[in-house]
mmCIF file of C-alpha atoms in Angstrom:
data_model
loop_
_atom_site.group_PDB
_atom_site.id
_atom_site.type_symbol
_atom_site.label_atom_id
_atom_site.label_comp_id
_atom_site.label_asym_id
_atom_site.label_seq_id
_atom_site.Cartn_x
_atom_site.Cartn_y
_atom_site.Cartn_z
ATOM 1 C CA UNK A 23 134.012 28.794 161.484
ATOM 2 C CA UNK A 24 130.591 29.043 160.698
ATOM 3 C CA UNK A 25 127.686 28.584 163.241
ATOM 4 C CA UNK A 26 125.080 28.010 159.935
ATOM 5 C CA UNK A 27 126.925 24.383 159.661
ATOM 6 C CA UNK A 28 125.286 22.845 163.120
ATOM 7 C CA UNK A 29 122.182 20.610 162.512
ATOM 8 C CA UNK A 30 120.491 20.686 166.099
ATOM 9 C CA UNK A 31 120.482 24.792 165.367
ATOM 10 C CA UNK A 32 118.588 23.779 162.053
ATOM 11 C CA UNK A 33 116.453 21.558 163.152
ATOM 12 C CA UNK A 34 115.732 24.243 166.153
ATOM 13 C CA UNK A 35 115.002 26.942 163.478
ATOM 14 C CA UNK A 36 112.653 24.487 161.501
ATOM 15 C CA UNK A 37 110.435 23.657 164.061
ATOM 16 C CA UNK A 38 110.072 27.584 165.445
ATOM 17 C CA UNK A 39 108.769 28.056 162.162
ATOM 18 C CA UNK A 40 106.723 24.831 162.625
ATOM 19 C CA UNK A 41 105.911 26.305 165.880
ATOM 20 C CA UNK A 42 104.929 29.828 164.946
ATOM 21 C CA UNK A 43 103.164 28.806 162.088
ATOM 22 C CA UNK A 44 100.837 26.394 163.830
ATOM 23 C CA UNK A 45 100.065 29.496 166.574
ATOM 24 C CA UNK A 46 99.394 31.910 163.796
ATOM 25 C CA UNK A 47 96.713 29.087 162.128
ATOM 26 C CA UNK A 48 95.435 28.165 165.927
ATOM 27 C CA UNK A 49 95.201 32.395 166.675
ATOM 28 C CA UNK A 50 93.817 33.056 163.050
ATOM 29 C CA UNK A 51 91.021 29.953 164.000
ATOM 30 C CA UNK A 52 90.457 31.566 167.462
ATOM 31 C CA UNK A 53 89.673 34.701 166.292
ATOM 32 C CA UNK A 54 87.737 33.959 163.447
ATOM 33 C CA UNK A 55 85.324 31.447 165.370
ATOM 34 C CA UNK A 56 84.207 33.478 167.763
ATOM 35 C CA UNK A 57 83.835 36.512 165.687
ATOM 36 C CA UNK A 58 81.637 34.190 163.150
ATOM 37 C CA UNK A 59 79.290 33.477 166.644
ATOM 38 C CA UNK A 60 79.289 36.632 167.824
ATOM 39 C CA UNK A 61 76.174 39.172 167.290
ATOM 40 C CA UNK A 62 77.211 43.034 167.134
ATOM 41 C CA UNK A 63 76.251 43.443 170.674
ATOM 42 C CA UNK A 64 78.943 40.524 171.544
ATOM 43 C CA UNK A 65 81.301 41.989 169.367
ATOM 44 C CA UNK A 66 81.090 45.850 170.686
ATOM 45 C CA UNK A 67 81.235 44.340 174.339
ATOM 46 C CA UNK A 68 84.326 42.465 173.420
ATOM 47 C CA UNK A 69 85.914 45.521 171.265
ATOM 48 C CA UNK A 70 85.325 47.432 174.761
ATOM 49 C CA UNK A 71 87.191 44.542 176.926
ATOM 50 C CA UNK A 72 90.257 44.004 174.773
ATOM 51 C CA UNK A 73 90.930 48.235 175.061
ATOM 52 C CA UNK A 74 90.058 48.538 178.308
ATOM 53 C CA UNK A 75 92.967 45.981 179.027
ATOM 54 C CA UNK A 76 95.058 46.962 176.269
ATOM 55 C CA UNK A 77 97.636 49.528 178.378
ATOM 56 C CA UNK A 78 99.207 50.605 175.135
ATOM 57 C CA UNK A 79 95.692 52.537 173.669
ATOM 58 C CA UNK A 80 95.499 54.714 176.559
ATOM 59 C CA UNK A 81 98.998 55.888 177.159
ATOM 60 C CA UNK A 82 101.272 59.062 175.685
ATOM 61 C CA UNK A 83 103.514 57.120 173.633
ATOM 62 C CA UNK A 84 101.575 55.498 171.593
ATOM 63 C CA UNK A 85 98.903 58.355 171.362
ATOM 64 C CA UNK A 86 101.862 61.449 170.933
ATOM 65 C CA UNK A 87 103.553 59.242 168.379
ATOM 66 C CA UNK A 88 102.329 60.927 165.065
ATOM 67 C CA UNK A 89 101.110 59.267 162.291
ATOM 68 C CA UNK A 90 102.448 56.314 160.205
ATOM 69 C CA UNK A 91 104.403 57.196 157.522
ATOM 70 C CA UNK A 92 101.885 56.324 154.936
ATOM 71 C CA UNK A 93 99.071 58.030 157.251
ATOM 72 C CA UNK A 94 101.504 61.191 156.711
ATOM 73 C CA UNK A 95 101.913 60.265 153.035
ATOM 74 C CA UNK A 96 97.830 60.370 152.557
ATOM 75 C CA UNK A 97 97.461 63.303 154.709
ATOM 76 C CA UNK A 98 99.993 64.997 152.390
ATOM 77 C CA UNK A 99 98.483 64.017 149.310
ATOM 78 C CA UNK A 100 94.757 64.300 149.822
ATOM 79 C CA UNK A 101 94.394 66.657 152.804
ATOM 80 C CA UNK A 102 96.725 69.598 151.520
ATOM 81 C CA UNK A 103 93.632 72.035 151.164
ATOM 82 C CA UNK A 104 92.135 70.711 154.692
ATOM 83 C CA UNK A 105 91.655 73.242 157.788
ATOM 84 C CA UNK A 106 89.306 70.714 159.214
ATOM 85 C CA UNK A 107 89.019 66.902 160.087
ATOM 86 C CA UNK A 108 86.357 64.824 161.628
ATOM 87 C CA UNK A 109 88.163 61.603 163.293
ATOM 88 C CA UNK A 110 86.070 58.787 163.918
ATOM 89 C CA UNK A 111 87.112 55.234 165.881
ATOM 90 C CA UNK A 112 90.035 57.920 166.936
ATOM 91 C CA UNK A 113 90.758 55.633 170.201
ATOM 92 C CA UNK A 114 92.946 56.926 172.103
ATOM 93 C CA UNK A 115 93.371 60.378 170.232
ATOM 94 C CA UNK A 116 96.336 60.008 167.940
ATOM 95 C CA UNK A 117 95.380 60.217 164.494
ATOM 96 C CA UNK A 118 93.381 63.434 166.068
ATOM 97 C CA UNK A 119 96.540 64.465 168.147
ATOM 98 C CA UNK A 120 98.918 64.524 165.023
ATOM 99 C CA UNK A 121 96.249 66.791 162.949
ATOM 100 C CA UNK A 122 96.060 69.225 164.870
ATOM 101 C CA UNK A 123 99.970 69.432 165.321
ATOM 102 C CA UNK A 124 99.452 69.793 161.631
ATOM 103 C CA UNK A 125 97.069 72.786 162.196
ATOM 104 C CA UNK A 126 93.803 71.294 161.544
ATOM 105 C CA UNK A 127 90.856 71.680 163.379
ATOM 106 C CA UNK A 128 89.687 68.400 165.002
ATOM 107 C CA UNK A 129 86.695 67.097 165.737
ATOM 108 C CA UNK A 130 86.635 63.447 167.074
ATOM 109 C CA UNK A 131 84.965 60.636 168.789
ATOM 110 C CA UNK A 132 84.595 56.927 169.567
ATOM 111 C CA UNK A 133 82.857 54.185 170.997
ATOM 112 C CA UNK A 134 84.803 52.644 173.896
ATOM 113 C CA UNK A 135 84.775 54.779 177.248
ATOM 114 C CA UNK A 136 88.076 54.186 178.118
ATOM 115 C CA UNK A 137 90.064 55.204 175.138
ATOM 116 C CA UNK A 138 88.090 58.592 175.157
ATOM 117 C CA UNK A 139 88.862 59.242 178.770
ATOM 118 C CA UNK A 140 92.647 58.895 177.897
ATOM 119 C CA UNK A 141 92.241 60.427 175.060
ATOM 120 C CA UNK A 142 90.592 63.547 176.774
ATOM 121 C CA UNK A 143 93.423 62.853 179.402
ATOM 122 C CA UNK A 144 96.249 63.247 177.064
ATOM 123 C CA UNK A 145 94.575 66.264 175.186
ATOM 124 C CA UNK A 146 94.428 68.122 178.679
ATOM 125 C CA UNK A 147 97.869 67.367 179.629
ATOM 126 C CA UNK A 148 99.310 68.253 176.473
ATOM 127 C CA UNK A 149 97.391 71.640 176.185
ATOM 128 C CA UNK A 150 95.588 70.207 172.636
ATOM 129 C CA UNK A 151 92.373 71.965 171.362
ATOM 130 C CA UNK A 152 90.787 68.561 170.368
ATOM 131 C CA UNK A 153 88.242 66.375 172.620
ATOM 132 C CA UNK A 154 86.983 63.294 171.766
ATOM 133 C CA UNK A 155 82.935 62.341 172.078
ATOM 134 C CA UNK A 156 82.060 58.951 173.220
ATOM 135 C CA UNK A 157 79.716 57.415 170.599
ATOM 136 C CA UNK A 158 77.301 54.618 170.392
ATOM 137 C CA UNK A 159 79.138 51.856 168.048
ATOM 138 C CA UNK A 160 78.930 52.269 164.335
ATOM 139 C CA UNK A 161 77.050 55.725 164.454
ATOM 140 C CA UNK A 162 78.423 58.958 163.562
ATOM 141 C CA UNK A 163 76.440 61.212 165.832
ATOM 142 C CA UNK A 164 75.073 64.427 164.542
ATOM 143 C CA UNK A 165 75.534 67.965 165.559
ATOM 144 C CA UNK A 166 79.302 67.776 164.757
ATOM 145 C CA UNK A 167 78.930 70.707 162.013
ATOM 146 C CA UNK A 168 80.535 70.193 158.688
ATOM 147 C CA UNK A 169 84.425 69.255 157.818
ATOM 148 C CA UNK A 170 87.015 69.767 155.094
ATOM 149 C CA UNK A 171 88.196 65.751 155.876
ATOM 150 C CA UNK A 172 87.633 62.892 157.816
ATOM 151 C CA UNK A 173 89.718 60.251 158.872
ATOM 152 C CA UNK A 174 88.517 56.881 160.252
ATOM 153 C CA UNK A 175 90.910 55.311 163.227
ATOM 154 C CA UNK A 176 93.435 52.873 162.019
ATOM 155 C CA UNK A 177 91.490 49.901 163.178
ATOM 156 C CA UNK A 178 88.036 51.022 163.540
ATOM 157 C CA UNK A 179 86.800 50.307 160.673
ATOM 158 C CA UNK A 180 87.146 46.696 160.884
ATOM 159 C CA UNK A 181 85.210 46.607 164.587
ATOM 160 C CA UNK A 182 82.056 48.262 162.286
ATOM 161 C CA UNK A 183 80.366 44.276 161.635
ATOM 162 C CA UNK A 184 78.745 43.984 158.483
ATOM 163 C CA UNK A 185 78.811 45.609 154.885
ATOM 164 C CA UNK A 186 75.782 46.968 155.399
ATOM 165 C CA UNK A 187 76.630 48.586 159.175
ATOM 166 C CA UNK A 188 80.139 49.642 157.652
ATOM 167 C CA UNK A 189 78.354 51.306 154.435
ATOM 168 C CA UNK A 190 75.952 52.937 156.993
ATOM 169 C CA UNK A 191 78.554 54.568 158.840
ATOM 170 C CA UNK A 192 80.068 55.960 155.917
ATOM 171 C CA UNK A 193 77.164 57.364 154.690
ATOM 172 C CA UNK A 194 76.594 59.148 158.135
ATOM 173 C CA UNK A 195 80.180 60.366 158.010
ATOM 174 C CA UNK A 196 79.900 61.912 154.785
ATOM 175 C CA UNK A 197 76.831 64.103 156.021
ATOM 176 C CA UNK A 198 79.585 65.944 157.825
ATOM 177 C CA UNK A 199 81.760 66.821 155.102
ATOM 178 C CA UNK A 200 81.820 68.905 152.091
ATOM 179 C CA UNK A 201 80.968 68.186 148.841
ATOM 180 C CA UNK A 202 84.271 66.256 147.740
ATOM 181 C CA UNK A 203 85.911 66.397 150.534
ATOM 182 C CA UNK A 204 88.356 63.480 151.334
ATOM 183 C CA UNK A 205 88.684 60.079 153.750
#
């Protein structure tokens, strides 16, 4: 007997998909409005609220976890000669964590307070070389010497508003790396 055969379950399974689709188009709406009316000063004051509330930034798991497959696939590929990385937007520390597992050097930083207190945290209580700077938002700050690689936090880049803020920020990251050198 077959449980595919009953119409209430697909009518049920239509109208999740009804359902969920509808949330996604309310959620994608949502977000897009108010990051449309937003000014940069808005949007770094909201980038601070959602990871000051968002529990799974600041804790071990997430942070200890290592890096994505295709973040270890990239490192592989384009940071084999690297003894050094510069991590910006590193959050909570663990793009920076999992380099230096690797046996990099790590220099990082980022712009919200409470990600670089956890990440400083979780560097401590690990016994980890690397400590994160807090940063102004969508500045690379100077006096971090010169680096074999950078890496910019999986979602950091898209809190930098603007092409020409985001372009800016590269450019500044690039003064602290050598000639070549990959991101």
């Amino acid at each position: 007997m077959t449980h595919r055969s009953s119409r209430p379950a697909r009518w049920y399974e239509r109208a999740d998909r009804v359902e969920r689709a509808v949330l996604s188009a309310l959620d994608v709406l949502h977000q897009g409005g108010w990051l449309g009316l937003m000014g940069p000063n808005a949007l770094h004051a909201a980038t601070d609220l959602y990871y000051e509330g968002a529990a799974g930034y600041v804790g071990c798991g997430y942070n200890l976890g290592g890096l994505q497959p295709w973040e270890e696939e990239a490192v592989r590929r384009h940071f084999a000669s690297a003894r050094s990385a510069l991590v910006a937007a590193a959050g909570g520390g663990r793009e920076a964590f999992a380099l230096e597992r690797r046996g990099l050097s790590v220099r990082a930083f980022d712009c919200v307070g409470a990600l670089v207190e956890a990440a400083n945290r979780i560097a401590a209580e690990e016994g980890l070389a690397v400590r994160l700077d807090l940063a102004a938002p969508d500045v690379v700050p100077d006096g971090f010497g010169t680096f074999d690689a950078a890496v910019v936090g999986w979602g950091g880049y898209m809190h930098i508003p603007g092409r020409a803020t985001r372009v800016a920020f590269l450019q500044q990251l690039r003064r602290h790396l050598h000639p070549g050198a990959p991101v």
